[in-house]
Amino acid sequence: MSIIHRYIAKHVIASTLMVSMVVTALCFIIGMLRELRALGEGDYGFLQIVVHEILILPHEVYQFFPMLVLLGGVVGLGGLSQSHELMVMRASGISIQRIVLFVLNAALLLIIAATLMGELVAPRANFFAEKYKTLAQTLGQAVVTKSGVWIHEGNNFIHIDNMIGRRYLEGVTRYEFDDAHRLLASYYADTLEFEHGQWTSYNLVKTTINHDKTRIEKSSVAPWNLKLTPNLINVGLVEATALPLKKLVEYSRYLKQNRLQASVFQLELWQRVFQPLTTLVMVLLAIPFVFAAPRSVSIGRRIIFAIIIGFVFYILNAFFGQFSIVFQFHPIIAALLPTLFFALGGYLWMLKAV
């Protein structure tokens, strides 16, 4: 690696890290303001809000990472351009193509680091953040274990094997006690489904316990006469953002095999798969910002324009994602379209610079 190669890479990486620190601070402040609305719910106090926001920061930064690399590239290369260092490099025989290669090499190091954080740290931290918040809000009424979720509501203890969305539960066992803590009845349902404001159980077996005998009743379909509040459901809910890629693949396959809605998990899967490609596209977009823009354009204006481009991409990505979920077209298309659109625009713009 040449001295110039290291010099350019150092500027791009340092600028990206600086931008990331600023965006991280903004995400933390905005998240704190958002969570203050839930202050005082159960044991969810100010300290719990701070812990929750710190835990979800890796996921939020990873979501914005392509935009951060775009801004870092613009700031790093823009600084070299403003000090006329790029002009000297080109005058000494270094082509724009080689400079682009140097920038891409720096971007690859950033992509590897971000991917490791996004797949090893962010999902687990996001999972613990949401569970920590829900447990604080519900005063410990719900507990997540390796074998499922336990919920305590009134004189009832409920165990749920799987929570699939907020409207579908699998393997639900309920134990009903009286005020003297004597077991009155146990229930087991293969599934619970929330329809028209009411939980409905399927393949329910109820065992009523008397002093000297038990009675078993079976129902294929029966109402579930116990309210499960949203906070209690949230504690065991599997969120797509809380799963690493391997788990996303397995869980998406499981949902499809059981004919359940898997589009949210598939969309998250493909967006993560294409994240490195999206980041490379954003790096390439940073090149025309420096070489194709007129010299009269200040670095501040270039940064503002780069922020606008980044947010347009973020909005398009979210729009196509929701569009694919609502209209049920393949998530791979929704995940790839914004990247391809920006790649084409960046390529055409770069032709003016190279």
Tab-separated table of C-alpha atoms in Angstrom:
chain	number	residue	atom	x	y	z
A	1	MET	CA	0.000	0.000	0.000
A	2	SER	CA	1.512	3.342	-1.090
A	3	ILE	CA	1.798	6.432	1.098
A	4	ILE	CA	-0.850	8.238	-0.973
A	5	HIS	CA	-3.126	5.182	-0.742
A	6	ARG	CA	-2.860	5.189	3.063
A	7	TYR	CA	-3.260	8.973	3.186
A	8	ILE	CA	-6.535	8.974	1.245
A	9	ALA	CA	-7.855	5.940	3.146
A	10	LYS	CA	-6.997	7.600	6.470
A	11	HIS	CA	-8.920	10.756	5.543
A	12	VAL	CA	-12.000	8.850	4.362
A	13	ILE	CA	-12.085	6.552	7.413
A	14	ALA	CA	-11.463	9.399	9.877
A	15	SER	CA	-14.170	11.541	8.275
A	16	THR	CA	-16.649	8.639	8.335
A	17	LEU	CA	-15.936	7.978	12.013
A	18	MET	CA	-16.383	11.672	12.819
A	19	VAL	CA	-19.718	11.796	10.968
A	20	SER	CA	-20.773	8.556	12.698
A	21	MET	CA	-20.072	10.067	16.123
A	22	VAL	CA	-22.208	13.114	15.318
A	23	VAL	CA	-25.095	11.006	13.973
A	24	THR	CA	-24.831	8.638	16.961
A	25	ALA	CA	-25.185	11.588	19.338
A	26	LEU	CA	-28.193	12.883	17.379
A	27	CYS	CA	-29.838	9.434	17.399
A	28	PHE	CA	-29.317	9.212	21.147
A	29	ILE	CA	-30.848	12.640	21.818
A	30	ILE	CA	-33.818	12.048	19.496
A	31	GLY	CA	-34.362	8.591	21.008
A	32	MET	CA	-34.293	10.036	24.528
A	33	LEU	CA	-36.910	12.637	23.599
A	34	ARG	CA	-39.070	9.941	22.006
A	35	GLU	CA	-38.858	7.609	24.997
A	36	LEU	CA	-39.658	10.349	27.520
A	37	ARG	CA	-43.313	9.907	26.536
A	38	ALA	CA	-43.212	6.488	28.228
A	39	LEU	CA	-41.513	7.826	31.376
A	40	GLY	CA	-43.228	6.552	34.525
A	41	GLU	CA	-44.880	3.484	32.972
A	42	GLY	CA	-44.256	0.824	35.608
A	43	ASP	CA	-40.575	0.985	36.587
A	44	TYR	CA	-39.561	2.660	33.317
A	45	GLY	CA	-37.659	5.660	34.657
A	46	PHE	CA	-34.984	8.004	33.313
A	47	LEU	CA	-32.102	5.579	33.987
A	48	GLN	CA	-33.972	2.783	32.164
A	49	ILE	CA	-34.512	5.113	29.183
A	50	VAL	CA	-30.784	5.889	29.026
A	51	VAL	CA	-29.868	2.179	29.125
A	52	HIS	CA	-32.491	1.375	26.462
A	53	GLU	CA	-31.194	4.076	24.109
A	54	ILE	CA	-27.557	3.028	24.535
A	55	LEU	CA	-28.468	-0.575	23.669
A	56	ILE	CA	-30.335	0.303	20.457
A	57	LEU	CA	-27.641	2.688	19.153
A	58	PRO	CA	-25.661	-0.021	17.242
A	59	HIS	CA	-28.779	-0.971	15.267
A	60	GLU	CA	-29.715	2.626	14.482
A	61	VAL	CA	-26.182	3.514	13.370
A	62	TYR	CA	-26.048	0.380	11.189
A	63	GLN	CA	-29.308	1.405	9.515
A	64	PHE	CA	-27.814	4.766	8.543
A	65	PHE	CA	-24.387	3.369	7.682
A	66	PRO	CA	-24.582	3.782	3.861
A	67	MET	CA	-25.475	7.445	4.347
A	68	LEU	CA	-22.663	7.839	6.899
A	69	VAL	CA	-20.127	6.490	4.404
A	70	LEU	CA	-21.468	8.859	1.745
A	71	LEU	CA	-21.026	11.824	4.093
A	72	GLY	CA	-17.637	10.569	5.257
A	73	GLY	CA	-16.451	10.253	1.669
A	74	VAL	CA	-17.683	13.737	0.779
A	75	VAL	CA	-16.088	15.286	3.882
A	76	GLY	CA	-12.798	13.391	3.496
A	77	LEU	CA	-12.324	13.931	-0.238
A	78	GLY	CA	-13.818	17.415	-0.022
A	79	GLY	CA	-11.204	18.381	2.537
A	80	LEU	CA	-8.430	17.098	0.252
A	81	SER	CA	-9.955	19.005	-2.640
A	82	GLN	CA	-10.280	22.253	-0.675
A	83	SER	CA	-6.591	22.080	0.306
A	84	HIS	CA	-5.683	21.340	-3.372
A	85	GLU	CA	-4.088	18.029	-2.394
A	86	LEU	CA	-6.168	16.105	-4.918
A	87	MET	CA	-5.028	18.506	-7.630
A	88	VAL	CA	-1.390	17.833	-6.726
A	89	MET	CA	-2.016	14.065	-6.764
A	90	ARG	CA	-3.555	14.232	-10.223
A	91	ALA	CA	-0.756	16.490	-11.490
A	92	SER	CA	1.766	13.906	-10.265
A	93	GLY	CA	0.176	11.258	-12.481
A	94	ILE	CA	-2.393	9.596	-10.198
A	95	SER	CA	-5.592	9.079	-12.174
A	96	ILE	CA	-9.126	9.507	-10.861
A	97	GLN	CA	-9.615	5.767	-11.347
A	98	ARG	CA	-6.770	5.042	-8.895
A	99	ILE	CA	-8.165	7.530	-6.394
A	100	VAL	CA	-11.544	5.797	-6.673
A	101	LEU	CA	-9.797	2.465	-6.023
A	102	PHE	CA	-8.088	3.904	-2.919
A	103	VAL	CA	-11.445	5.148	-1.609
A	104	LEU	CA	-13.118	1.781	-2.276
A	105	ASN	CA	-10.375	-0.031	-0.357
A	106	ALA	CA	-11.008	2.234	2.635
A	107	ALA	CA	-14.749	1.644	2.265
A	108	LEU	CA	-14.248	-2.129	2.320
A	109	LEU	CA	-12.555	-1.871	5.729
A	110	LEU	CA	-15.488	0.203	6.997
A	111	ILE	CA	-18.007	-2.242	5.530
A	112	ILE	CA	-16.329	-5.213	7.237
A	113	ALA	CA	-16.317	-3.412	10.599
A	114	ALA	CA	-19.937	-2.253	10.198
A	115	THR	CA	-21.128	-5.711	9.126
A	116	LEU	CA	-19.510	-7.317	12.161
A	117	MET	CA	-21.215	-4.761	14.392
A	118	GLY	CA	-24.525	-5.056	12.537
A	119	GLU	CA	-24.665	-8.846	12.697
A	120	LEU	CA	-22.875	-9.717	15.940
A	121	VAL	CA	-23.659	-6.773	18.220
A	122	ALA	CA	-26.721	-4.856	16.971
A	123	PRO	CA	-29.349	-7.678	16.890
A	124	ARG	CA	-28.492	-8.969	20.355
A	125	ALA	CA	-28.301	-5.459	21.840
A	126	ASN	CA	-31.617	-4.533	20.202
A	127	PHE	CA	-33.235	-7.679	21.610
A	128	PHE	CA	-32.059	-6.940	25.144
A	129	ALA	CA	-33.096	-3.278	24.814
A	130	GLU	CA	-36.709	-4.075	23.934
A	131	LYS	CA	-36.989	-6.805	26.557
A	132	TYR	CA	-35.424	-4.538	29.193
A	133	LYS	CA	-37.939	-1.808	28.371
A	134	THR	CA	-40.956	-4.127	28.396
A	135	LEU	CA	-39.964	-5.814	31.650
A	136	ALA	CA	-39.618	-2.401	33.304
A	137	GLN	CA	-43.008	-1.251	31.982
A	138	THR	CA	-44.809	-4.456	33.032
A	139	LEU	CA	-43.165	-4.618	36.490
A	140	GLY	CA	-41.810	-8.086	35.739
A	141	GLN	CA	-45.184	-9.620	34.825
A	142	ALA	CA	-43.613	-11.265	31.796
A	143	VAL	CA	-40.343	-13.210	31.640
A	144	VAL	CA	-38.563	-14.572	28.555
A	145	THR	CA	-36.817	-17.935	28.957
A	146	LYS	CA	-35.172	-20.359	26.546
A	147	SER	CA	-38.310	-22.520	26.611
A	148	GLY	CA	-40.736	-19.661	25.869
A	149	VAL	CA	-42.446	-16.780	27.637
A	150	TRP	CA	-44.088	-16.783	31.074
A	151	ILE	CA	-46.795	-14.193	31.788
A	152	HIS	CA	-48.431	-13.475	35.153
A	153	GLU	CA	-51.805	-11.764	34.976
A	154	GLY	CA	-54.156	-11.760	37.973
A	155	ASN	CA	-54.469	-15.324	39.283
A	156	ASN	CA	-53.277	-16.782	35.984
A	157	PHE	CA	-49.852	-17.954	34.866
A	158	ILE	CA	-49.446	-18.390	31.110
A	159	HIS	CA	-46.668	-20.083	29.173
A	160	ILE	CA	-46.276	-19.406	25.424
A	161	ASP	CA	-43.971	-21.451	23.226
A	162	ASN	CA	-43.847	-19.018	20.293
A	163	MET	CA	-45.081	-15.473	19.699
A	164	ILE	CA	-45.473	-14.765	15.994
A	165	GLY	CA	-46.554	-11.172	15.614
A	166	ARG	CA	-49.018	-9.523	17.960
A	167	ARG	CA	-51.969	-11.575	16.725
A	168	TYR	CA	-50.727	-15.169	16.639
A	169	LEU	CA	-49.413	-17.325	19.513
A	170	GLU	CA	-48.395	-20.983	19.485
A	171	GLY	CA	-48.380	-23.598	22.245
A	172	VAL	CA	-50.230	-21.667	24.972
A	173	THR	CA	-50.598	-23.203	28.437
A	174	ARG	CA	-52.584	-21.431	31.147
A	175	TYR	CA	-52.765	-22.245	34.864
A	176	GLU	CA	-55.662	-20.696	36.796
A	177	PHE	CA	-55.444	-20.345	40.608
A	178	ASP	CA	-57.845	-19.067	43.258
A	179	ASP	CA	-57.015	-16.426	45.887
A	180	ALA	CA	-55.669	-19.155	48.188
A	181	HIS	CA	-53.191	-20.212	45.448
A	182	ARG	CA	-54.990	-23.493	44.756
A	183	LEU	CA	-54.952	-24.715	41.163
A	184	LEU	CA	-58.485	-24.576	39.708
A	185	ALA	CA	-57.904	-25.430	36.059
A	186	SER	CA	-55.288	-25.766	33.349
A	187	TYR	CA	-55.711	-24.964	29.674
A	188	TYR	CA	-53.694	-25.853	26.607
A	189	ALA	CA	-54.299	-24.415	23.130
A	190	ASP	CA	-52.328	-25.209	19.991
A	191	THR	CA	-52.742	-21.616	18.822
A	192	LEU	CA	-54.266	-18.315	19.856
A	193	GLU	CA	-55.342	-15.772	17.259
A	194	PHE	CA	-56.477	-12.186	17.832
A	195	GLU	CA	-59.526	-11.321	15.723
A	196	HIS	CA	-62.124	-8.563	16.084
A	197	GLY	CA	-60.781	-7.461	19.463
A	198	GLN	CA	-60.924	-10.972	20.978
A	199	TRP	CA	-58.441	-13.814	21.430
A	200	THR	CA	-59.679	-17.108	19.980
A	201	SER	CA	-58.145	-20.471	20.920
A	202	TYR	CA	-57.858	-23.427	18.570
A	203	ASN	CA	-57.686	-27.097	19.675
A	204	LEU	CA	-58.233	-26.162	23.306
A	205	VAL	CA	-58.039	-28.736	26.102
A	206	LYS	CA	-59.342	-27.578	29.496
A	207	THR	CA	-58.723	-29.622	32.646
A	208	THR	CA	-60.845	-28.600	35.631
A	209	ILE	CA	-59.572	-29.757	39.043
A	210	ASN	CA	-62.053	-30.510	41.838
A	211	HIS	CA	-61.382	-31.931	45.309
A	212	ASP	CA	-61.571	-35.586	44.301
A	213	LYS	CA	-61.615	-35.648	40.499
A	214	THR	CA	-60.703	-33.835	37.288
A	215	ARG	CA	-62.805	-33.096	34.235
A	216	ILE	CA	-61.426	-32.688	30.718
A	217	GLU	CA	-63.188	-30.627	28.037
A	218	LYS	CA	-62.045	-30.252	24.438
A	219	SER	CA	-62.967	-27.546	21.941
A	220	SER	CA	-61.792	-27.041	18.390
A	221	VAL	CA	-62.547	-23.312	18.589
A	222	ALA	CA	-63.294	-21.328	21.759
A	223	PRO	CA	-62.960	-17.727	23.010
A	224	TRP	CA	-60.027	-17.004	25.316
A	225	ASN	CA	-61.517	-15.147	28.270
A	226	LEU	CA	-58.314	-13.486	29.413
A	227	LYS	CA	-56.856	-10.202	28.212
A	228	LEU	CA	-53.269	-10.163	27.038
A	229	THR	CA	-52.135	-6.538	26.970
A	230	PRO	CA	-49.823	-5.204	24.221
A	231	ASN	CA	-46.950	-4.691	26.684
A	232	LEU	CA	-47.158	-8.319	27.798
A	233	ILE	CA	-47.231	-9.522	24.201
A	234	ASN	CA	-44.260	-7.320	23.272
A	235	VAL	CA	-41.943	-8.983	25.764
A	236	GLY	CA	-41.882	-12.273	23.872
A	237	LEU	CA	-42.356	-10.904	20.388
A	238	VAL	CA	-39.691	-11.852	17.867
A	239	GLU	CA	-38.609	-8.679	16.056
A	240	ALA	CA	-36.827	-8.901	12.706
A	241	THR	CA	-34.240	-6.344	13.834
A	242	ALA	CA	-33.321	-8.526	16.833
A	243	LEU	CA	-32.277	-11.512	14.689
A	244	PRO	CA	-28.895	-12.087	13.000
A	245	LEU	CA	-28.880	-13.185	9.354
A	246	LYS	CA	-28.780	-16.915	10.103
A	247	LYS	CA	-31.758	-16.681	12.456
A	248	LEU	CA	-33.619	-14.486	9.951
A	249	VAL	CA	-33.250	-17.174	7.281
A	250	GLU	CA	-34.426	-19.921	9.642
A	251	TYR	CA	-37.351	-17.922	11.024
A	252	SER	CA	-38.515	-16.773	7.574
A	253	ARG	CA	-38.483	-20.392	6.390
A	254	TYR	CA	-40.409	-21.471	9.499
A	255	LEU	CA	-43.115	-18.837	8.912
A	256	LYS	CA	-43.509	-19.766	5.240
A	257	GLN	CA	-43.750	-23.473	6.059
A	258	ASN	CA	-46.558	-22.691	8.499
A	259	ARG	CA	-48.275	-20.353	5.995
A	260	LEU	CA	-47.756	-17.310	8.192
A	261	GLN	CA	-46.842	-13.764	7.212
A	262	ALA	CA	-43.076	-13.687	6.632
A	263	SER	CA	-42.678	-10.575	4.449
A	264	VAL	CA	-41.359	-8.343	7.267
A	265	PHE	CA	-38.602	-10.842	8.104
A	266	GLN	CA	-37.758	-11.478	4.446
A	267	LEU	CA	-37.521	-7.749	3.776
A	268	GLU	CA	-35.161	-7.275	6.728
A	269	LEU	CA	-33.121	-10.249	5.498
A	270	TRP	CA	-32.639	-8.913	1.965
A	271	GLN	CA	-31.979	-5.354	3.100
A	272	ARG	CA	-29.174	-6.679	5.304
A	273	VAL	CA	-27.807	-8.857	2.493
A	274	PHE	CA	-27.627	-5.866	0.145
A	275	GLN	CA	-26.289	-3.465	2.816
A	276	PRO	CA	-22.612	-3.854	1.724
A	277	LEU	CA	-23.578	-3.272	-1.931
A	278	THR	CA	-25.607	-0.210	-0.945
A	279	THR	CA	-22.634	1.140	1.002
A	280	LEU	CA	-20.329	0.714	-2.020
A	281	VAL	CA	-22.852	2.576	-4.180
A	282	MET	CA	-22.879	5.438	-1.668
A	283	VAL	CA	-19.061	5.529	-1.709
A	284	LEU	CA	-19.100	5.816	-5.493
A	285	LEU	CA	-21.626	8.644	-5.191
A	286	ALA	CA	-19.131	10.573	-3.073
A	287	ILE	CA	-16.660	10.721	-6.011
A	288	PRO	CA	-18.778	12.963	-8.304
A	289	PHE	CA	-19.492	15.255	-5.346
A	290	VAL	CA	-15.786	16.125	-5.376
A	291	PHE	CA	-14.669	15.798	-9.007
A	292	ALA	CA	-17.823	16.710	-10.961
A	293	ALA	CA	-19.021	19.606	-8.816
A	294	PRO	CA	-17.810	23.125	-9.776
A	295	ARG	CA	-14.909	24.462	-7.684
A	296	SER	CA	-17.106	27.369	-6.604
A	297	VAL	CA	-19.322	24.983	-4.637
A	298	SER	CA	-18.204	24.997	-1.001
A	299	ILE	CA	-17.734	21.817	1.024
A	300	GLY	CA	-20.651	22.887	3.245
A	301	ARG	CA	-23.050	22.911	0.291
A	302	ARG	CA	-21.721	19.550	-0.862
A	303	ILE	CA	-22.353	18.087	2.583
A	304	ILE	CA	-25.919	19.445	2.632
A	305	PHE	CA	-26.569	17.991	-0.814
A	306	ALA	CA	-25.087	14.637	0.315
A	307	ILE	CA	-27.379	14.629	3.381
A	308	ILE	CA	-30.393	15.232	1.110
A	309	ILE	CA	-29.316	12.375	-1.186
A	310	GLY	CA	-28.832	10.083	1.809
A	311	PHE	CA	-32.248	10.858	3.263
A	312	VAL	CA	-33.906	10.421	-0.142
A	313	PHE	CA	-32.371	6.957	-0.311
A	314	TYR	CA	-33.492	6.178	3.257
A	315	ILE	CA	-37.070	7.297	2.487
A	316	LEU	CA	-37.181	5.342	-0.792
A	317	ASN	CA	-35.855	2.257	0.958
A	318	ALA	CA	-38.562	2.509	3.634
A	319	PHE	CA	-41.266	3.239	1.029
A	320	PHE	CA	-40.456	0.262	-1.191
A	321	GLY	CA	-40.202	-1.952	1.888
A	322	GLN	CA	-43.675	-1.058	3.144
A	323	PHE	CA	-45.022	-1.198	-0.412
A	324	SER	CA	-43.777	-4.778	-0.789
A	325	ILE	CA	-45.372	-5.798	2.535
A	326	VAL	CA	-48.759	-4.259	1.689
A	327	PHE	CA	-48.938	-5.442	-1.937
A	328	GLN	CA	-47.057	-8.707	-1.396
A	329	PHE	CA	-44.407	-8.521	-4.113
A	330	HIS	CA	-41.062	-10.185	-3.494
A	331	PRO	CA	-38.977	-8.408	-0.805
A	332	ILE	CA	-35.776	-8.903	-2.807
A	333	ILE	CA	-37.113	-6.427	-5.370
A	334	ALA	CA	-38.004	-3.868	-2.713
A	335	ALA	CA	-34.577	-4.243	-1.075
A	336	LEU	CA	-32.626	-3.959	-4.345
A	337	LEU	CA	-34.546	-1.304	-6.324
A	338	PRO	CA	-33.366	1.822	-4.424
A	339	THR	CA	-29.747	0.610	-4.573
A	340	LEU	CA	-29.948	-0.045	-8.330
A	341	PHE	CA	-31.594	3.325	-8.919
A	342	PHE	CA	-28.855	5.191	-7.051
A	343	ALA	CA	-26.139	3.041	-8.648
A	344	LEU	CA	-27.357	4.027	-12.115
A	345	GLY	CA	-27.574	7.706	-11.159
A	346	GLY	CA	-24.117	7.613	-9.581
A	347	TYR	CA	-22.604	5.889	-12.618
A	348	LEU	CA	-24.012	8.460	-15.036
A	349	TRP	CA	-22.835	11.293	-12.806
A	350	MET	CA	-19.379	9.748	-12.411
A	351	LEU	CA	-18.925	9.638	-16.184
A	352	LYS	CA	-18.634	13.407	-16.037
A	353	ALA	CA	-15.856	13.211	-13.477
A	354	VAL	CA	-13.725	10.399	-14.928
